[in-house]
Amino acid sequence: MAALGSGGARWRRAWLPALQLLRRGSKAVTRHWKAMHFQRQKLLALTEYLPPRPSLPPRCQPPPAPLAPQEEGYARVLRGQLQDTLRASRMVAVCHYNSMAEEDVATLRHFLRRHGIHLKFVLNEVARPVLAQSKLRNLLPLFVCRNVLLVSPEPRAREMLRVLKGVPQVILLGACIDDTILSRQGVENFARLPSLEVSRGQTVAALSQLCSQTSSLLQRGPARLTALLDEHVRRLRDAAAAAGPPPGRSAAGS
């Protein structure tokens, strides 16, 4: 065991690692700071640029006029498109929009487009100047957060409410239908009204009924007068027949 131990010690003393770190003798910093030559310092001092002093100190000069904000071309194009859309729409509904998945937005667009309703994403910075100069200026208080517009060339309030009923992320705030500003409750009341064709039929029926009643009322008086006259003539004839022939000339004279 002792021999084995001495052999193990010799083996440990003879073993060297395969990787050894050796430090070279080169310097780590090769460039040192050196003072600038005196002639060069003089040349730089002579050629240094000195701006001219103003005739008036800056504190005595009037403040510069603020620059007018320039309208960007893209924003102008968006405003023009929004103006055309509002001009061609009889129904403009403002809805509050919460985040939705792209698939849900595409599905919502599809169901709205089936009824002729289009979904428009607009920025408040673009919509506010346009609405302030149009007949929809009363809808400006609704443009606070992220909003969307539901526009249609025809008043499709019933179809719009039916589609939005299944989309809780889009909340109806108000609308303008046929130049009339309506709240959410007003839109729901408008949706309960019958359609234009049904209203026209009801109006025609009511007018025709009034005309028939008026005609019957106008004909009732002459018809009753004619019946009374006929009854009076019949009674006179019956009385004359019951009295018999006239007696003589004296009776005729009397």
mmCIF file of C-alpha atoms in Angstrom, residues 40-250:
data_model
loop_
_atom_site.group_PDB
_atom_site.id
_atom_site.type_symbol
_atom_site.label_atom_id
_atom_site.label_comp_id
_atom_site.label_asym_id
_atom_site.label_seq_id
_atom_site.Cartn_x
_atom_site.Cartn_y
_atom_site.Cartn_z
ATOM 1 C CA ARG A 40 -0.537 73.960 -32.713
ATOM 2 C CA GLN A 41 -2.335 75.392 -29.694
ATOM 3 C CA LYS A 42 -1.692 78.909 -30.994
ATOM 4 C CA LEU A 43 -2.953 77.974 -34.481
ATOM 5 C CA LEU A 44 -6.189 76.481 -33.112
ATOM 6 C CA ALA A 45 -6.787 79.526 -30.930
ATOM 7 C CA LEU A 46 -6.330 81.860 -33.931
ATOM 8 C CA THR A 47 -8.581 79.880 -36.258
ATOM 9 C CA GLU A 48 -11.420 79.304 -33.731
ATOM 10 C CA TYR A 49 -14.814 80.535 -35.015
ATOM 11 C CA LEU A 50 -16.399 83.330 -32.974
ATOM 12 C CA PRO A 51 -20.060 84.059 -33.892
ATOM 13 C CA PRO A 52 -20.965 87.747 -34.238
ATOM 14 C CA ARG A 53 -22.664 89.348 -31.302
ATOM 15 C CA PRO A 54 -26.288 90.430 -31.921
ATOM 16 C CA SER A 55 -27.109 94.115 -31.890
ATOM 17 C CA LEU A 56 -29.776 93.465 -29.224
ATOM 18 C CA PRO A 57 -29.432 90.907 -26.466
ATOM 19 C CA PRO A 58 -31.798 87.978 -26.761
ATOM 20 C CA ARG A 59 -33.740 89.011 -23.655
ATOM 21 C CA CYS A 60 -34.673 92.317 -25.338
ATOM 22 C CA GLN A 61 -35.972 90.747 -28.533
ATOM 23 C CA PRO A 62 -39.668 89.757 -28.915
ATOM 24 C CA PRO A 63 -40.412 86.070 -28.633
ATOM 25 C CA PRO A 64 -40.704 84.268 -31.952
ATOM 26 C CA ALA A 65 -44.192 83.638 -33.258
ATOM 27 C CA PRO A 66 -45.371 80.048 -32.814
ATOM 28 C CA LEU A 67 -45.394 78.057 -36.003
ATOM 29 C CA ALA A 68 -48.821 77.133 -37.282
ATOM 30 C CA PRO A 69 -49.330 73.372 -37.317
ATOM 31 C CA GLN A 70 -49.171 72.099 -40.849
ATOM 32 C CA GLU A 71 -51.809 69.599 -41.886
ATOM 33 C CA GLU A 72 -50.435 66.312 -43.067
ATOM 34 C CA GLY A 73 -51.465 64.997 -46.439
ATOM 35 C CA TYR A 74 -52.578 61.617 -45.129
ATOM 36 C CA ALA A 75 -54.844 63.209 -42.507
ATOM 37 C CA ARG A 76 -56.378 65.425 -45.205
ATOM 38 C CA VAL A 77 -57.132 62.355 -47.331
ATOM 39 C CA LEU A 78 -58.766 60.601 -44.366
ATOM 40 C CA ARG A 79 -60.927 63.637 -43.641
ATOM 41 C CA GLY A 80 -62.043 63.787 -47.256
ATOM 42 C CA GLN A 81 -63.001 60.121 -47.232
ATOM 43 C CA LEU A 82 -64.940 60.565 -43.982
ATOM 44 C CA GLN A 83 -66.810 63.570 -45.393
ATOM 45 C CA ASP A 84 -67.850 61.591 -48.472
ATOM 46 C CA THR A 85 -68.995 58.690 -46.295
ATOM 47 C CA LEU A 86 -71.110 60.898 -44.013
ATOM 48 C CA ARG A 87 -72.596 62.758 -46.965
ATOM 49 C CA ALA A 88 -73.777 59.511 -48.609
ATOM 50 C CA SER A 89 -75.170 57.892 -45.424
ATOM 51 C CA ARG A 90 -78.648 58.287 -43.986
ATOM 52 C CA MET A 91 -77.728 56.372 -40.829
ATOM 53 C CA VAL A 92 -74.539 57.098 -38.851
ATOM 54 C CA ALA A 93 -74.156 55.227 -35.558
ATOM 55 C CA VAL A 94 -71.338 55.864 -33.046
ATOM 56 C CA CYS A 95 -70.206 52.832 -31.038
ATOM 57 C CA HIS A 96 -67.605 52.331 -28.331
ATOM 58 C CA TYR A 97 -65.083 49.713 -29.446
ATOM 59 C CA ASN A 98 -63.244 47.293 -27.161
ATOM 60 C CA SER A 99 -60.409 45.071 -28.319
ATOM 61 C CA MET A 100 -61.459 42.078 -30.406
ATOM 62 C CA ALA A 101 -59.703 39.344 -32.303
ATOM 63 C CA GLU A 102 -59.221 39.848 -36.028
ATOM 64 C CA GLU A 103 -61.456 36.862 -36.788
ATOM 65 C CA ASP A 104 -64.286 38.385 -34.711
ATOM 66 C CA VAL A 105 -63.916 41.732 -36.466
ATOM 67 C CA ALA A 106 -64.056 40.035 -39.879
ATOM 68 C CA THR A 107 -67.185 38.130 -38.826
ATOM 69 C CA LEU A 108 -68.811 41.340 -37.578
ATOM 70 C CA ARG A 109 -68.012 43.099 -40.853
ATOM 71 C CA HIS A 110 -69.538 40.208 -42.786
ATOM 72 C CA PHE A 111 -72.827 40.178 -40.878
ATOM 73 C CA LEU A 112 -73.151 43.973 -41.084
ATOM 74 C CA ARG A 113 -72.357 44.044 -44.801
ATOM 75 C CA ARG A 114 -75.154 41.546 -45.444
ATOM 76 C CA HIS A 115 -77.599 44.290 -44.397
ATOM 77 C CA GLY A 116 -75.798 47.095 -46.225
ATOM 78 C CA ILE A 117 -74.060 48.441 -43.089
ATOM 79 C CA HIS A 118 -70.334 49.250 -43.186
ATOM 80 C CA LEU A 119 -67.928 49.303 -40.224
ATOM 81 C CA LYS A 120 -65.500 52.261 -40.224
ATOM 82 C CA PHE A 121 -62.538 52.700 -37.863
ATOM 83 C CA VAL A 122 -61.810 56.410 -37.431
ATOM 84 C CA LEU A 123 -59.404 58.366 -35.238
ATOM 85 C CA ASN A 124 -60.741 61.100 -32.984
ATOM 86 C CA GLU A 125 -58.155 63.504 -34.420
ATOM 87 C CA VAL A 126 -59.648 62.919 -37.874
ATOM 88 C CA ALA A 127 -63.336 62.706 -36.955
ATOM 89 C CA ARG A 128 -63.592 65.739 -34.658
ATOM 90 C CA PRO A 129 -62.709 68.443 -37.245
ATOM 91 C CA VAL A 130 -65.061 66.852 -39.779
ATOM 92 C CA LEU A 131 -68.001 66.589 -37.370
ATOM 93 C CA ALA A 132 -67.464 70.122 -36.056
ATOM 94 C CA GLN A 133 -68.178 71.493 -39.554
ATOM 95 C CA SER A 134 -71.154 69.260 -40.358
ATOM 96 C CA LYS A 135 -74.721 68.722 -39.173
ATOM 97 C CA LEU A 136 -73.481 65.963 -36.850
ATOM 98 C CA ARG A 137 -71.684 68.327 -34.470
ATOM 99 C CA ASN A 138 -73.966 67.223 -31.620
ATOM 100 C CA LEU A 139 -72.267 63.804 -31.747
ATOM 101 C CA LEU A 140 -68.884 65.281 -30.734
ATOM 102 C CA PRO A 141 -69.268 64.454 -26.984
ATOM 103 C CA LEU A 142 -69.390 60.763 -27.918
ATOM 104 C CA PHE A 143 -65.872 60.800 -29.408
ATOM 105 C CA VAL A 144 -63.829 60.371 -26.235
ATOM 106 C CA CYS A 145 -62.233 56.927 -26.387
ATOM 107 C CA ARG A 146 -61.745 54.494 -29.224
ATOM 108 C CA ASN A 147 -64.871 54.563 -31.388
ATOM 109 C CA VAL A 148 -66.158 53.022 -34.596
ATOM 110 C CA LEU A 149 -68.808 54.224 -37.020
ATOM 111 C CA LEU A 150 -71.601 52.119 -38.498
ATOM 112 C CA VAL A 151 -72.825 53.828 -41.663
ATOM 113 C CA SER A 152 -75.514 52.828 -44.128
ATOM 114 C CA PRO A 153 -77.224 54.548 -47.072
ATOM 115 C CA GLU A 154 -80.570 53.321 -45.659
ATOM 116 C CA PRO A 155 -81.864 53.402 -42.056
ATOM 117 C CA ARG A 156 -81.186 49.821 -40.908
ATOM 118 C CA ALA A 157 -81.615 50.289 -37.169
ATOM 119 C CA ARG A 158 -83.413 46.981 -36.562
ATOM 120 C CA GLU A 159 -80.763 44.924 -38.388
ATOM 121 C CA MET A 160 -77.918 46.815 -36.701
ATOM 122 C CA LEU A 161 -79.297 46.170 -33.211
ATOM 123 C CA ARG A 162 -79.832 42.502 -34.046
ATOM 124 C CA VAL A 163 -76.167 42.106 -35.065
ATOM 125 C CA LEU A 164 -74.765 44.139 -32.136
ATOM 126 C CA LYS A 165 -76.796 42.092 -29.680
ATOM 127 C CA GLY A 166 -74.327 39.234 -30.107
ATOM 128 C CA VAL A 167 -71.188 41.425 -29.945
ATOM 129 C CA PRO A 168 -70.735 42.835 -26.408
ATOM 130 C CA GLN A 169 -67.393 44.432 -27.361
ATOM 131 C CA VAL A 170 -69.186 47.017 -29.543
ATOM 132 C CA ILE A 171 -71.520 49.246 -27.499
ATOM 133 C CA LEU A 172 -73.944 51.601 -29.236
ATOM 134 C CA LEU A 173 -73.722 55.190 -27.914
ATOM 135 C CA GLY A 174 -75.917 57.174 -30.287
ATOM 136 C CA ALA A 175 -76.846 57.660 -33.905
ATOM 137 C CA CYS A 176 -78.078 60.137 -36.491
ATOM 138 C CA ILE A 177 -80.894 58.746 -38.648
ATOM 139 C CA ASP A 178 -82.421 60.936 -41.363
ATOM 140 C CA ASP A 179 -80.870 64.110 -39.896
ATOM 141 C CA THR A 180 -82.224 63.314 -36.412
ATOM 142 C CA ILE A 181 -79.899 62.810 -33.424
ATOM 143 C CA LEU A 182 -80.999 59.803 -31.366
ATOM 144 C CA SER A 183 -79.711 58.232 -28.170
ATOM 145 C CA ARG A 184 -79.444 54.497 -27.662
ATOM 146 C CA GLN A 185 -83.005 54.370 -26.342
ATOM 147 C CA GLY A 186 -84.154 56.472 -29.277
ATOM 148 C CA VAL A 187 -82.543 54.054 -31.744
ATOM 149 C CA GLU A 188 -84.291 51.133 -30.039
ATOM 150 C CA ASN A 189 -87.631 52.964 -30.257
ATOM 151 C CA PHE A 190 -86.973 53.748 -33.913
ATOM 152 C CA ALA A 191 -86.229 50.086 -34.588
ATOM 153 C CA ARG A 192 -89.652 49.091 -33.212
ATOM 154 C CA LEU A 193 -91.437 51.245 -35.785
ATOM 155 C CA PRO A 194 -92.886 49.447 -38.824
ATOM 156 C CA SER A 195 -91.122 49.651 -42.150
ATOM 157 C CA LEU A 196 -91.796 52.384 -44.683
ATOM 158 C CA GLU A 197 -93.934 50.145 -46.911
ATOM 159 C CA VAL A 198 -96.102 49.057 -43.974
ATOM 160 C CA SER A 199 -96.459 52.671 -42.820
ATOM 161 C CA ARG A 200 -97.509 53.747 -46.303
ATOM 162 C CA GLY A 201 -100.102 50.960 -46.446
ATOM 163 C CA GLN A 202 -101.481 51.932 -43.046
ATOM 164 C CA THR A 203 -101.639 55.582 -44.067
ATOM 165 C CA VAL A 204 -103.458 54.803 -47.307
ATOM 166 C CA ALA A 205 -105.922 52.566 -45.450
ATOM 167 C CA ALA A 206 -106.601 55.260 -42.850
ATOM 168 C CA LEU A 207 -107.098 57.940 -45.529
ATOM 169 C CA SER A 208 -109.404 55.727 -47.587
ATOM 170 C CA GLN A 209 -111.424 54.902 -44.459
ATOM 171 C CA LEU A 210 -111.762 58.601 -43.670
ATOM 172 C CA CYS A 211 -112.887 59.279 -47.220
ATOM 173 C CA SER A 212 -115.499 56.518 -47.071
ATOM 174 C CA GLN A 213 -116.768 57.768 -43.721
ATOM 175 C CA THR A 214 -116.979 61.309 -45.032
ATOM 176 C CA SER A 215 -118.853 60.142 -48.113
ATOM 177 C CA SER A 216 -121.297 58.134 -45.996
ATOM 178 C CA LEU A 217 -121.842 61.102 -43.685
ATOM 179 C CA LEU A 218 -122.501 63.398 -46.635
ATOM 180 C CA GLN A 219 -124.935 60.939 -48.195
ATOM 181 C CA ARG A 220 -126.774 60.146 -44.969
ATOM 182 C CA GLY A 221 -128.642 63.497 -44.795
ATOM 183 C CA PRO A 222 -130.036 63.558 -48.369
ATOM 184 C CA ALA A 223 -130.960 59.878 -48.143
ATOM 185 C CA ARG A 224 -132.897 60.427 -44.915
ATOM 186 C CA LEU A 225 -134.599 63.529 -46.342
ATOM 187 C CA THR A 226 -135.626 61.579 -49.418
ATOM 188 C CA ALA A 227 -137.027 58.792 -47.242
ATOM 189 C CA LEU A 228 -139.011 61.297 -45.153
ATOM 190 C CA LEU A 229 -140.443 62.981 -48.251
ATOM 191 C CA ASP A 230 -141.441 59.635 -49.725
ATOM 192 C CA GLU A 231 -143.150 58.697 -46.457
ATOM 193 C CA HIS A 232 -144.961 62.049 -46.383
ATOM 194 C CA VAL A 233 -146.221 61.649 -49.948
ATOM 195 C CA ARG A 234 -147.346 58.108 -49.219
ATOM 196 C CA ARG A 235 -149.328 59.289 -46.177
ATOM 197 C CA LEU A 236 -150.956 62.076 -48.190
ATOM 198 C CA ARG A 237 -152.040 59.593 -50.824
ATOM 199 C CA ASP A 238 -153.430 57.250 -48.213
ATOM 200 C CA ALA A 239 -155.363 60.106 -46.595
ATOM 201 C CA ALA A 240 -156.758 61.238 -49.942
ATOM 202 C CA ALA A 241 -157.814 57.705 -50.815
ATOM 203 C CA ALA A 242 -159.569 57.275 -47.456
ATOM 204 C CA ALA A 243 -161.520 60.571 -47.840
ATOM 205 C CA GLY A 244 -163.069 59.506 -51.156
ATOM 206 C CA PRO A 245 -163.803 61.587 -54.292
ATOM 207 C CA PRO A 246 -164.406 65.332 -53.845
ATOM 208 C CA PRO A 247 -168.216 66.179 -53.366
ATOM 209 C CA GLY A 248 -169.135 68.940 -55.830
ATOM 210 C CA ARG A 249 -168.317 72.294 -57.213
ATOM 211 C CA SER A 250 -169.064 74.087 -53.939
#
